[in-house]
Short mmCIF file of C-alpha atoms and ligand atoms in Angstrom, two decimals:
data_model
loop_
_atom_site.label_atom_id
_atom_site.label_comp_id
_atom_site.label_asym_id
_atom_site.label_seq_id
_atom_site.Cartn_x
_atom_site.Cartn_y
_atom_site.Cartn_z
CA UNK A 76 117.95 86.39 104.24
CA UNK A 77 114.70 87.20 102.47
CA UNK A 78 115.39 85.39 99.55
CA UNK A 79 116.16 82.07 101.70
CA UNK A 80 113.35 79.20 101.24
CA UNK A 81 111.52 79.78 104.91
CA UNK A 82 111.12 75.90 104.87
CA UNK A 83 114.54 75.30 104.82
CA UNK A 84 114.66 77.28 108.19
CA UNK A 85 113.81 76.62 111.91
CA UNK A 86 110.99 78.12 114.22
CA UNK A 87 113.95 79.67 116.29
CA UNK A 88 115.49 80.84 112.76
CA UNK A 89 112.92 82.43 110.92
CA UNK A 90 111.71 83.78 114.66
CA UNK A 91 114.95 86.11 114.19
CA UNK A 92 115.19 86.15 110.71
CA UNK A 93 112.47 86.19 108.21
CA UNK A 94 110.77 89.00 107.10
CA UNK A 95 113.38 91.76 107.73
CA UNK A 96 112.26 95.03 107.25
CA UNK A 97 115.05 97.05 105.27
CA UNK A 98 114.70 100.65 103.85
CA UNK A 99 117.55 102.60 102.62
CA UNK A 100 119.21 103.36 106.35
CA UNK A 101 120.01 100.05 106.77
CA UNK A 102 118.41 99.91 110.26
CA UNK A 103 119.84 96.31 111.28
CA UNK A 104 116.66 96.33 114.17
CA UNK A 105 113.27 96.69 111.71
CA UNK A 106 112.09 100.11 111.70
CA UNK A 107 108.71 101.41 112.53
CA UNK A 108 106.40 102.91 110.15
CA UNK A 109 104.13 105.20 112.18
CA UNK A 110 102.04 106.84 109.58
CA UNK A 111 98.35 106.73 108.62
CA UNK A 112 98.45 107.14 105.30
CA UNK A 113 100.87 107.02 102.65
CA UNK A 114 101.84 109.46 99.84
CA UNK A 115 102.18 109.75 95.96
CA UNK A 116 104.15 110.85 93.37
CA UNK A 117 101.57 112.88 91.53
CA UNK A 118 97.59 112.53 91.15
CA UNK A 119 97.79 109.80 88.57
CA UNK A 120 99.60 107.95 90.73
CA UNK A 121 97.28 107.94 93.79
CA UNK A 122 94.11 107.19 91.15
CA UNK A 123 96.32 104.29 89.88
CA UNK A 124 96.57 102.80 93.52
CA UNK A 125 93.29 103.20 94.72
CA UNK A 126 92.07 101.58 91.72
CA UNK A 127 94.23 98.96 92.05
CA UNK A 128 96.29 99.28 88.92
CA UNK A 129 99.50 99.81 90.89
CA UNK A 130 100.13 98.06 94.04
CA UNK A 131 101.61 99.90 96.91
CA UNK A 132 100.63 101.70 100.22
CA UNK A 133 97.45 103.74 100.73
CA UNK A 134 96.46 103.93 104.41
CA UNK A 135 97.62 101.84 107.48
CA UNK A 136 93.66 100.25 107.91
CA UNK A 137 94.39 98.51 104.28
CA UNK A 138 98.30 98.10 104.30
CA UNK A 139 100.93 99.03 106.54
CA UNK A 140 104.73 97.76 106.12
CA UNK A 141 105.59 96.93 109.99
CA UNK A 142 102.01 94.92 110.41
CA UNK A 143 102.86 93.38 107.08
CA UNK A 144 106.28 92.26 108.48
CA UNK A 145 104.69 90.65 111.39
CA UNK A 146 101.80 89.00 109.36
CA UNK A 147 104.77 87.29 107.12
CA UNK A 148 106.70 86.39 110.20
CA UNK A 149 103.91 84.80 111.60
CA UNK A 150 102.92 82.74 109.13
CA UNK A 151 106.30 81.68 108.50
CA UNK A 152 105.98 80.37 112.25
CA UNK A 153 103.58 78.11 111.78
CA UNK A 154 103.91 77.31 108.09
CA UNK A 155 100.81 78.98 106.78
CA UNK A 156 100.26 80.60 103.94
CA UNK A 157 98.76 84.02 104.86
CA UNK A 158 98.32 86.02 108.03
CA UNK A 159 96.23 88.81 108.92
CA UNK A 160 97.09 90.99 112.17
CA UNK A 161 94.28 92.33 114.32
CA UNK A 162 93.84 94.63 116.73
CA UNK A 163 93.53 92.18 119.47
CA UNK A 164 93.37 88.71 119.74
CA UNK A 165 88.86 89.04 119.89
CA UNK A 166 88.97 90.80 117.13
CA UNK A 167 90.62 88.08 115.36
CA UNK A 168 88.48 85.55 116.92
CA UNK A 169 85.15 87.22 115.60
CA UNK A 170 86.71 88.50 112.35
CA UNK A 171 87.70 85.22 111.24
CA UNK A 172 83.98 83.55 112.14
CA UNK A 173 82.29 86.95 110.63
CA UNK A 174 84.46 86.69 107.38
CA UNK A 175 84.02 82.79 106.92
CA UNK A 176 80.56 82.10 107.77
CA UNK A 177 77.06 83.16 106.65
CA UNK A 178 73.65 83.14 108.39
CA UNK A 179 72.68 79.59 108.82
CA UNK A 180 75.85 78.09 108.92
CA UNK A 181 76.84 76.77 112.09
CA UNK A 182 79.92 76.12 114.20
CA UNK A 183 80.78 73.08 116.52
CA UNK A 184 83.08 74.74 119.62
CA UNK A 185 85.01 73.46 122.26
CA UNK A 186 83.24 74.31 125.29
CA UNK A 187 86.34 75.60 127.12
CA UNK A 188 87.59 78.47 125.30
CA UNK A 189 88.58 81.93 125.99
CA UNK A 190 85.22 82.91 128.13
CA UNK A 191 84.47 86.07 125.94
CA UNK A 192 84.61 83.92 122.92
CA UNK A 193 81.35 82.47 123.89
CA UNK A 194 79.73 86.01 124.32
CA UNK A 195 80.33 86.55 120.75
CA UNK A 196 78.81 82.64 120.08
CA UNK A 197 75.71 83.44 121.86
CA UNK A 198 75.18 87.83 122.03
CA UNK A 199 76.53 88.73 118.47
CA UNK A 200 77.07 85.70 116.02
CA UNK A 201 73.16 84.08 116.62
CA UNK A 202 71.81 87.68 116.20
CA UNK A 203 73.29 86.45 112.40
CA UNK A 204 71.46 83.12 112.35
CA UNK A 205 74.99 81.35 113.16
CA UNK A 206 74.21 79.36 115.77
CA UNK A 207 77.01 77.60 118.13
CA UNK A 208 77.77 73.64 119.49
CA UNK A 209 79.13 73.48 122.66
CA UNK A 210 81.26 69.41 123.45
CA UNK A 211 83.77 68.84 125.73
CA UNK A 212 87.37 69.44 124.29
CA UNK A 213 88.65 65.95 124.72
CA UNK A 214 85.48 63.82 123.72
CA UNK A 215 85.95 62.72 119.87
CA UNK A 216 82.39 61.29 119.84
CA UNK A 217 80.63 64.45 121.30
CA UNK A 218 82.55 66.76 118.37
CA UNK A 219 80.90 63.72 116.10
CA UNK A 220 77.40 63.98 117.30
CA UNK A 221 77.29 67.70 117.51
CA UNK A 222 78.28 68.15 113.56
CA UNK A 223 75.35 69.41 111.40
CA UNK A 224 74.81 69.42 107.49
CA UNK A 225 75.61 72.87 107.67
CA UNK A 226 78.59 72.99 110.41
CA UNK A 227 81.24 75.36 108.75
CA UNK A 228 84.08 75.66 111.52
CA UNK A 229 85.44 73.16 114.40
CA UNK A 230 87.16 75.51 117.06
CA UNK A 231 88.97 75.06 119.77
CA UNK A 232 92.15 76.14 121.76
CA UNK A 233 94.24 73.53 123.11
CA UNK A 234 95.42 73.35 126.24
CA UNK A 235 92.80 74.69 127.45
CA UNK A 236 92.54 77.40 129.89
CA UNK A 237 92.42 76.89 132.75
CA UNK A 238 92.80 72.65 132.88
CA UNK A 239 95.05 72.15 130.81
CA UNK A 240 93.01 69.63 128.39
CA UNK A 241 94.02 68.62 125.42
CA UNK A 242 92.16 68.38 122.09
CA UNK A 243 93.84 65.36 119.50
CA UNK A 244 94.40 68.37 116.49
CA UNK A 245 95.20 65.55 114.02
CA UNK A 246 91.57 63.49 114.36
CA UNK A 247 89.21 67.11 114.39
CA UNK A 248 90.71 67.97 111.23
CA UNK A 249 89.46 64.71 109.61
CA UNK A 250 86.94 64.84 111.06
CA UNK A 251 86.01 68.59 110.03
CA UNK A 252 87.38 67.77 106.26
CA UNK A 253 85.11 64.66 106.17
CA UNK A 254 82.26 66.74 106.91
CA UNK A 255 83.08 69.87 104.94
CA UNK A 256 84.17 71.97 107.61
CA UNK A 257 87.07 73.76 108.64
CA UNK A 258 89.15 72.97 111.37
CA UNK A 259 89.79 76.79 113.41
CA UNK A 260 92.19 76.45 116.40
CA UNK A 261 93.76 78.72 118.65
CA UNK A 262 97.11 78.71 119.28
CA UNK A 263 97.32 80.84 122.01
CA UNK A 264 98.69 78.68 124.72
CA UNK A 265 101.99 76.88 122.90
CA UNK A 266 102.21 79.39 119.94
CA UNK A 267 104.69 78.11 116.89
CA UNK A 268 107.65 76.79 119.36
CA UNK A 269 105.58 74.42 120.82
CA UNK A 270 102.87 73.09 118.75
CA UNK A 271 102.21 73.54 114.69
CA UNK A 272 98.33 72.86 114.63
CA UNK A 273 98.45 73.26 110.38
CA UNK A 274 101.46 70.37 110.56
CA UNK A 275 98.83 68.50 112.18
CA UNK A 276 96.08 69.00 109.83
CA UNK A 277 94.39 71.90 110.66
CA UNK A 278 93.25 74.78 108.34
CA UNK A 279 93.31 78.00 110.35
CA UNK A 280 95.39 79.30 113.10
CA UNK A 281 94.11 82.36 115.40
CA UNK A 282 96.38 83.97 118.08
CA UNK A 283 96.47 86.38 120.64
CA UNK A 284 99.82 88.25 120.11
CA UNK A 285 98.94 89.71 123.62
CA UNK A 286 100.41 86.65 125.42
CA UNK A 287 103.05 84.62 124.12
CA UNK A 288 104.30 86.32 120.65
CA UNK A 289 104.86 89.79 123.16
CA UNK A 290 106.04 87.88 125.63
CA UNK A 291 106.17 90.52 128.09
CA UNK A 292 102.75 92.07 128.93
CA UNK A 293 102.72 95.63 126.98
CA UNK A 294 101.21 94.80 124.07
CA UNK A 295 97.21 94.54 122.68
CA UNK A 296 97.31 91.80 119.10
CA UNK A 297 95.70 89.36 117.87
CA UNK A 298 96.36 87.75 114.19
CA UNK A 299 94.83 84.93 111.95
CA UNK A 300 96.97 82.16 109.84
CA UNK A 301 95.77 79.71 107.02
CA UNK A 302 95.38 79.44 103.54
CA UNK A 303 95.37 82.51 101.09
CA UNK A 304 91.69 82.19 100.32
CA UNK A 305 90.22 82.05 103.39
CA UNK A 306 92.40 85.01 104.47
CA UNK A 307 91.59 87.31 101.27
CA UNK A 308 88.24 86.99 103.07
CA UNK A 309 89.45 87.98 106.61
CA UNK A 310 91.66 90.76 105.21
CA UNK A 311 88.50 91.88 103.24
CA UNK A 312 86.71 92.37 107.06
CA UNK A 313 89.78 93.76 108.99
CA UNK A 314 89.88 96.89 105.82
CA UNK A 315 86.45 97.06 106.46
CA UNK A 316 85.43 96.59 110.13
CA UNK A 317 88.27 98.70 110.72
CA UNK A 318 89.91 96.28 113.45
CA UNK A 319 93.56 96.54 112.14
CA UNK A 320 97.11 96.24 114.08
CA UNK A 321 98.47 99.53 115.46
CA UNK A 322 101.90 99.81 113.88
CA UNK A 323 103.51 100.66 117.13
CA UNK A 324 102.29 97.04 118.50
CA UNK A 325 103.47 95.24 115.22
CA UNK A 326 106.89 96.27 116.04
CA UNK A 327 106.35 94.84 119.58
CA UNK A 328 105.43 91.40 118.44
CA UNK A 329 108.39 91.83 115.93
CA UNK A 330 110.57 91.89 118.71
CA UNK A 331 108.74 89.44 121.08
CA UNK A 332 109.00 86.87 118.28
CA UNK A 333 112.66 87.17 118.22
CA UNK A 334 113.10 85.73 121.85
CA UNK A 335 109.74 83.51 121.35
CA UNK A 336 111.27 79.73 121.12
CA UNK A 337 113.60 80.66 124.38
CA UNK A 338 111.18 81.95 126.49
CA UNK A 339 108.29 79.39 125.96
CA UNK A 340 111.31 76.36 126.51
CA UNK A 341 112.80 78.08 129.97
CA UNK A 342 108.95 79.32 130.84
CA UNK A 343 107.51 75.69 129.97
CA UNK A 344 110.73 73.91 131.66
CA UNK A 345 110.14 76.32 135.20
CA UNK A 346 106.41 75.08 134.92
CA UNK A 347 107.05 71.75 134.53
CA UNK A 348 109.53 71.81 138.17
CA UNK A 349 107.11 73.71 139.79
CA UNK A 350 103.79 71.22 138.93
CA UNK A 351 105.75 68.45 140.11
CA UNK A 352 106.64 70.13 143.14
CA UNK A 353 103.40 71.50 144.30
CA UNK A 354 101.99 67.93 143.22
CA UNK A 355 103.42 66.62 146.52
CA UNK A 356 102.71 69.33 149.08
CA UNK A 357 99.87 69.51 151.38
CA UNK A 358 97.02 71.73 150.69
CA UNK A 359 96.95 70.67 147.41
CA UNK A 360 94.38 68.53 145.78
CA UNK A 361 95.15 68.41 142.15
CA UNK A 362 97.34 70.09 139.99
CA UNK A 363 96.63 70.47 136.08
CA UNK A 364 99.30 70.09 133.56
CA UNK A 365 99.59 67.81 130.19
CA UNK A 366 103.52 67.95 131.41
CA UNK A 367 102.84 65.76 134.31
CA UNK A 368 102.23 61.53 133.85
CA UNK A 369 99.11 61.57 135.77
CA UNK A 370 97.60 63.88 133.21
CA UNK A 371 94.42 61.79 130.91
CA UNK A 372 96.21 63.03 127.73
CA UNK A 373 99.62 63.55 128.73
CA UNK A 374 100.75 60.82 126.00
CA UNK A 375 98.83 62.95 123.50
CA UNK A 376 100.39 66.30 124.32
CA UNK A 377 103.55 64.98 124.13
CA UNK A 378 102.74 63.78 120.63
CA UNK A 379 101.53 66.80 118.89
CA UNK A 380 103.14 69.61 121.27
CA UNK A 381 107.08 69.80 121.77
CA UNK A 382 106.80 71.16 125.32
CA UNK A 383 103.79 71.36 127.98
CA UNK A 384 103.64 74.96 127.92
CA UNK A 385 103.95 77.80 131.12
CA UNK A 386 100.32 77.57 132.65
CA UNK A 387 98.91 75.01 134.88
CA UNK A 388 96.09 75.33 137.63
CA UNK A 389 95.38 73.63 141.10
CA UNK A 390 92.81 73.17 143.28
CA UNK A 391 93.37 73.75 147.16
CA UNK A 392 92.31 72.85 150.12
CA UNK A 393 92.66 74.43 153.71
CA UNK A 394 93.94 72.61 156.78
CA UNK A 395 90.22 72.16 157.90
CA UNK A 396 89.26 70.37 154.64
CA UNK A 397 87.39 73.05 152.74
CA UNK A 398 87.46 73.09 149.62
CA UNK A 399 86.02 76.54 148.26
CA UNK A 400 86.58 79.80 147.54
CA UNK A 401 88.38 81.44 150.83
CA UNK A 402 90.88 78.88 150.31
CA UNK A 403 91.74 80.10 146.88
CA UNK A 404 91.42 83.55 147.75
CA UNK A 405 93.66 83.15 150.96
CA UNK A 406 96.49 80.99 149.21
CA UNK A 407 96.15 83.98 145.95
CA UNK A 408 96.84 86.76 148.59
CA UNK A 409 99.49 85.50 150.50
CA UNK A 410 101.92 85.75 147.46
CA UNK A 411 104.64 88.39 147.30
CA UNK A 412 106.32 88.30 144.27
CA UNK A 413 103.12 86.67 141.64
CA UNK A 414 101.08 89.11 140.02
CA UNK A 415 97.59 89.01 141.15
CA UNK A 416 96.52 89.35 137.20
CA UNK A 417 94.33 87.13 135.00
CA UNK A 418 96.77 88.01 131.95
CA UNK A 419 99.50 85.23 131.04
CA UNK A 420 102.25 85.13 128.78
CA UNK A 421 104.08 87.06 130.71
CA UNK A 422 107.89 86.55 131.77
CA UNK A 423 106.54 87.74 135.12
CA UNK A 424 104.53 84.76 136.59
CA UNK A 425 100.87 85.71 137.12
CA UNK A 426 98.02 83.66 139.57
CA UNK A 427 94.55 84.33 139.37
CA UNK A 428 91.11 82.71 140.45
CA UNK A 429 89.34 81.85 137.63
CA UNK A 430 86.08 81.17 139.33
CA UNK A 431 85.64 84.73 139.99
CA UNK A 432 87.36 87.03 137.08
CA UNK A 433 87.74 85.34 134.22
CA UNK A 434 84.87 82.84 134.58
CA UNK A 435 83.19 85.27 136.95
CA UNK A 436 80.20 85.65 134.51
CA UNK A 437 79.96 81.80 133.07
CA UNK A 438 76.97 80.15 134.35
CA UNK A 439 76.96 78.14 137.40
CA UNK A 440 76.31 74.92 135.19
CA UNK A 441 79.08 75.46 132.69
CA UNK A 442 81.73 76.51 135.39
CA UNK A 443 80.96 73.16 136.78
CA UNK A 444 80.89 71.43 133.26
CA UNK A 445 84.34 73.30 132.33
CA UNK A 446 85.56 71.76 135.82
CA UNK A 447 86.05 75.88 137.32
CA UNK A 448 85.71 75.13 141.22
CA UNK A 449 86.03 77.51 143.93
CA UNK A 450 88.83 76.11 144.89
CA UNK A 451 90.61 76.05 141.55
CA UNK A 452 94.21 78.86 140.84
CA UNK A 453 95.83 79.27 137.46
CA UNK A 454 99.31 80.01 137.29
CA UNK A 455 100.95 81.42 134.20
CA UNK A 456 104.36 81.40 135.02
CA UNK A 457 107.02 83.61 134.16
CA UNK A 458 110.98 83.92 134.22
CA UNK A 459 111.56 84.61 137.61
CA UNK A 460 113.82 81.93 139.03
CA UNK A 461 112.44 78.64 140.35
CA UNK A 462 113.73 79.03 143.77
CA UNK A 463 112.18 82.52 144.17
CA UNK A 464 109.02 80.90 142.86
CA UNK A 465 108.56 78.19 145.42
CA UNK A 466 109.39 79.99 148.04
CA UNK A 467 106.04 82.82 147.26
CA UNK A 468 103.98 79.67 146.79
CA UNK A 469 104.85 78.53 149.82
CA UNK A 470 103.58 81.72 151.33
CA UNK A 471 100.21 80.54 149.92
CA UNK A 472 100.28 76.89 151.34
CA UNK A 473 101.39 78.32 154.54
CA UNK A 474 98.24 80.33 154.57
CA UNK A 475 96.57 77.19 153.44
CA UNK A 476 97.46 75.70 156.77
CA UNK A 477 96.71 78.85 159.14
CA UNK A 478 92.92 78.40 158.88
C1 PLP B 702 93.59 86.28 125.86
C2 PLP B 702 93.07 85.26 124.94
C3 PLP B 702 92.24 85.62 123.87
C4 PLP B 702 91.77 87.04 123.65
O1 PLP B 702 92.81 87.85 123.27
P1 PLP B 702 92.82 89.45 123.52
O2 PLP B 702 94.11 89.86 122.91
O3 PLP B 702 92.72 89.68 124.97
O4 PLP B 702 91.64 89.99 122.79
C5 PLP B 702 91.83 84.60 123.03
N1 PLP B 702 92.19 83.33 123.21
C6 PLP B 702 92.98 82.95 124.24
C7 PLP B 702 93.34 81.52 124.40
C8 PLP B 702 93.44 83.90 125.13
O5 PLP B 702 94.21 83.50 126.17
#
């Protein structure tokens, strides 16, 4: 299979397929290569590869076959060139933006990313002299106003977490490329089954392998995907900074990709019956999800994403009328069967209140700008069947209605 043209093949295909590792056992399930460092065949040999003059293994922070089988699998996903596997999906996030950009340069960001993103905008990266935009995901014109002579990078995640918003990926690349920039998004929410962000224009791809590409919660990744320049750069930084892949969790993701395009088409189908459900129930106020027709860019997801994706959020309200925070906290803890986690991308469904963990720290202002009320839940949900899963959330609208 490894000398098949990837293009020729499907995201469920080369999911399976592409980039088999093979050594002389003939493991038919890739193998794991659990070693630090590698060794030679005599002195000359090891002087030869670390100066380069033969290619080959040296030590598992430089090269390391399982990552490297993951890093090709990955980019085969979403059609990139080159990947680079990190240690978690931050460290991909800052190793990407500390390997691409210099002091000076600055970076126009959606303001609803991952919320520890924006610690490394404002603690780490502007101790640099990089200094950080903030415009609203889904406003073309702020993205247009905020862009500087020396803007380097447009990033953003879309959906977002926890709304659900979506960014148009095929009008911030032009608009990046008009203004010399790069277009950076992260792909964490639909991964490579759903949505091919470089298809749409865009130049580099960042992922947590955490979520989706484990698919089942064990698992600490992150990876970068774009061109082979730009990623000579980052691989330069992960050697260096020292952030690399464990092999162990390569092998994970190896087998988490395999199963990838199923899960995020039942996970994304269960999510989709469950939004429209809870849509009509009382106790609830609003629910969040591009897969639903009352969603502002519902049209536009459909365009550039093949499915709606597995997390939505909605905003609750008690049998009194409040609005706030016990209402959230009282529908959360009436569940049975959810996880009371604020991980996703699990195949067990998770529910958390964003207000207070994940956004816990944001500013009052922004958690009002990024539309995090009190009242607000996000559900990431899993593989558990539908029935089972209505009936928990009905615990929580029950307790909605006890008040
Ligand atoms: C979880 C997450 C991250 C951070 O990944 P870690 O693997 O936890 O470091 C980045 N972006 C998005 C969208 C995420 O959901």
């Amino acid at each position: 299979m490894n000398d098949l043209d990837p293009t020729q093949l499907d995201v469920e295909t080369l999911a399976i397929r592409t980039a088999q590792l093979r050594t002389d056992e003939m493991a038919h399930s890739d193998p794991i290569f659990l070693t630090s460092s590698f060794v030679y065949e005599s002195a000359a040999q090891a002087a030869a590869r670390f100066g380069g003059q033969e290619p080959g293994n040296i030590y598992s922070r430089f090269t390391n076959p399982t990552v490297r089988a993951f890093e090709q699998r990955l980019a085969a996903l979403e059609g990139g060139e080159a990947c680079v596997a990190f240690a978690s999906g931050m460290a991909a996030i800052s190793g990407t933006f500390f390997s691409l950009l210099s002091p000076g340069d600055h970076i126009v960001s959606s303001r609803s990313v991952f919320g520890t993103t924006n610690v490394v905008f404002d603690k780490y990266l502007a101790k640099f002299g990089i200094e950080t935009s903030l415009v609203d995901l889904s406003d073309l014109k702020d993205w247009e106003s905020a862009i500087r002579p020396e803007t380097r990078i447009l990033y953003l995640e879309t959906p977002s977490n926890p709304l659900s918003e979506i960014g148009d990926i095929r009008a911030l690349a032009k608009l990046a490329h008009d203004n010399g920039a790069l277009l950076v998004v992260d792909n964490c929410f639909c991964t490579p089954a759903l949505q091919k962000p470089l298809e749409l224009g865009a130049d580099i791809i960042i992922h947590s392998a955490t979520k989706y590409l484990d698919g089942q919660g064990r698992c600490l990744g992150g990876a970068v995907v774009g061109p082979k320049a730009e990623m000579e750069e980052v691989l330069g930084f992960v050697r260096s900074a020292g952030a690399c892949m464990s092999p162990f969790n390569a092998w994970v993701f190896l087998k988490g990709l395999e199963t990838l395009s199923l899960r995020m088409e039942a996970q994304s189908a269960r999510t989709q019956v469950l939004a429209e459900w809870l849509e009509s129930q009382p106790g609830i106020v609003r629910v969040h999800y591009a897969g639903l027709k009352n969603h502002p860019q519902h049209a536009l997801a459909g365009k550039q994403q093949s499915g709606y994706g597995a997390v939505m959020s909605i905003e609750v309200e008690d049998a009194a009328g409040n609005r706030d925070r016990q209402a959230a906290w009282r529908f959360i803890d009436a569940t049975r069967l959810i996880s009371i986690t604020a991980n996703l991308g699990d195949v067990k469904t998770t529910i958390t209140h964003p207000a207070s963990t994940t956004h816990g720290r944001v500013k009052e202002e922004e958690k009002q700008r990024a539309g995090v009320t009190e009242n607000l839940i996000r559900l990431a949900i899993g593989l558990e069947s539908v029935n089972d899963l209505k009936a928990d959330l009905n615990r929580g609208l029950e307790a909605l209605g006890s008040a």
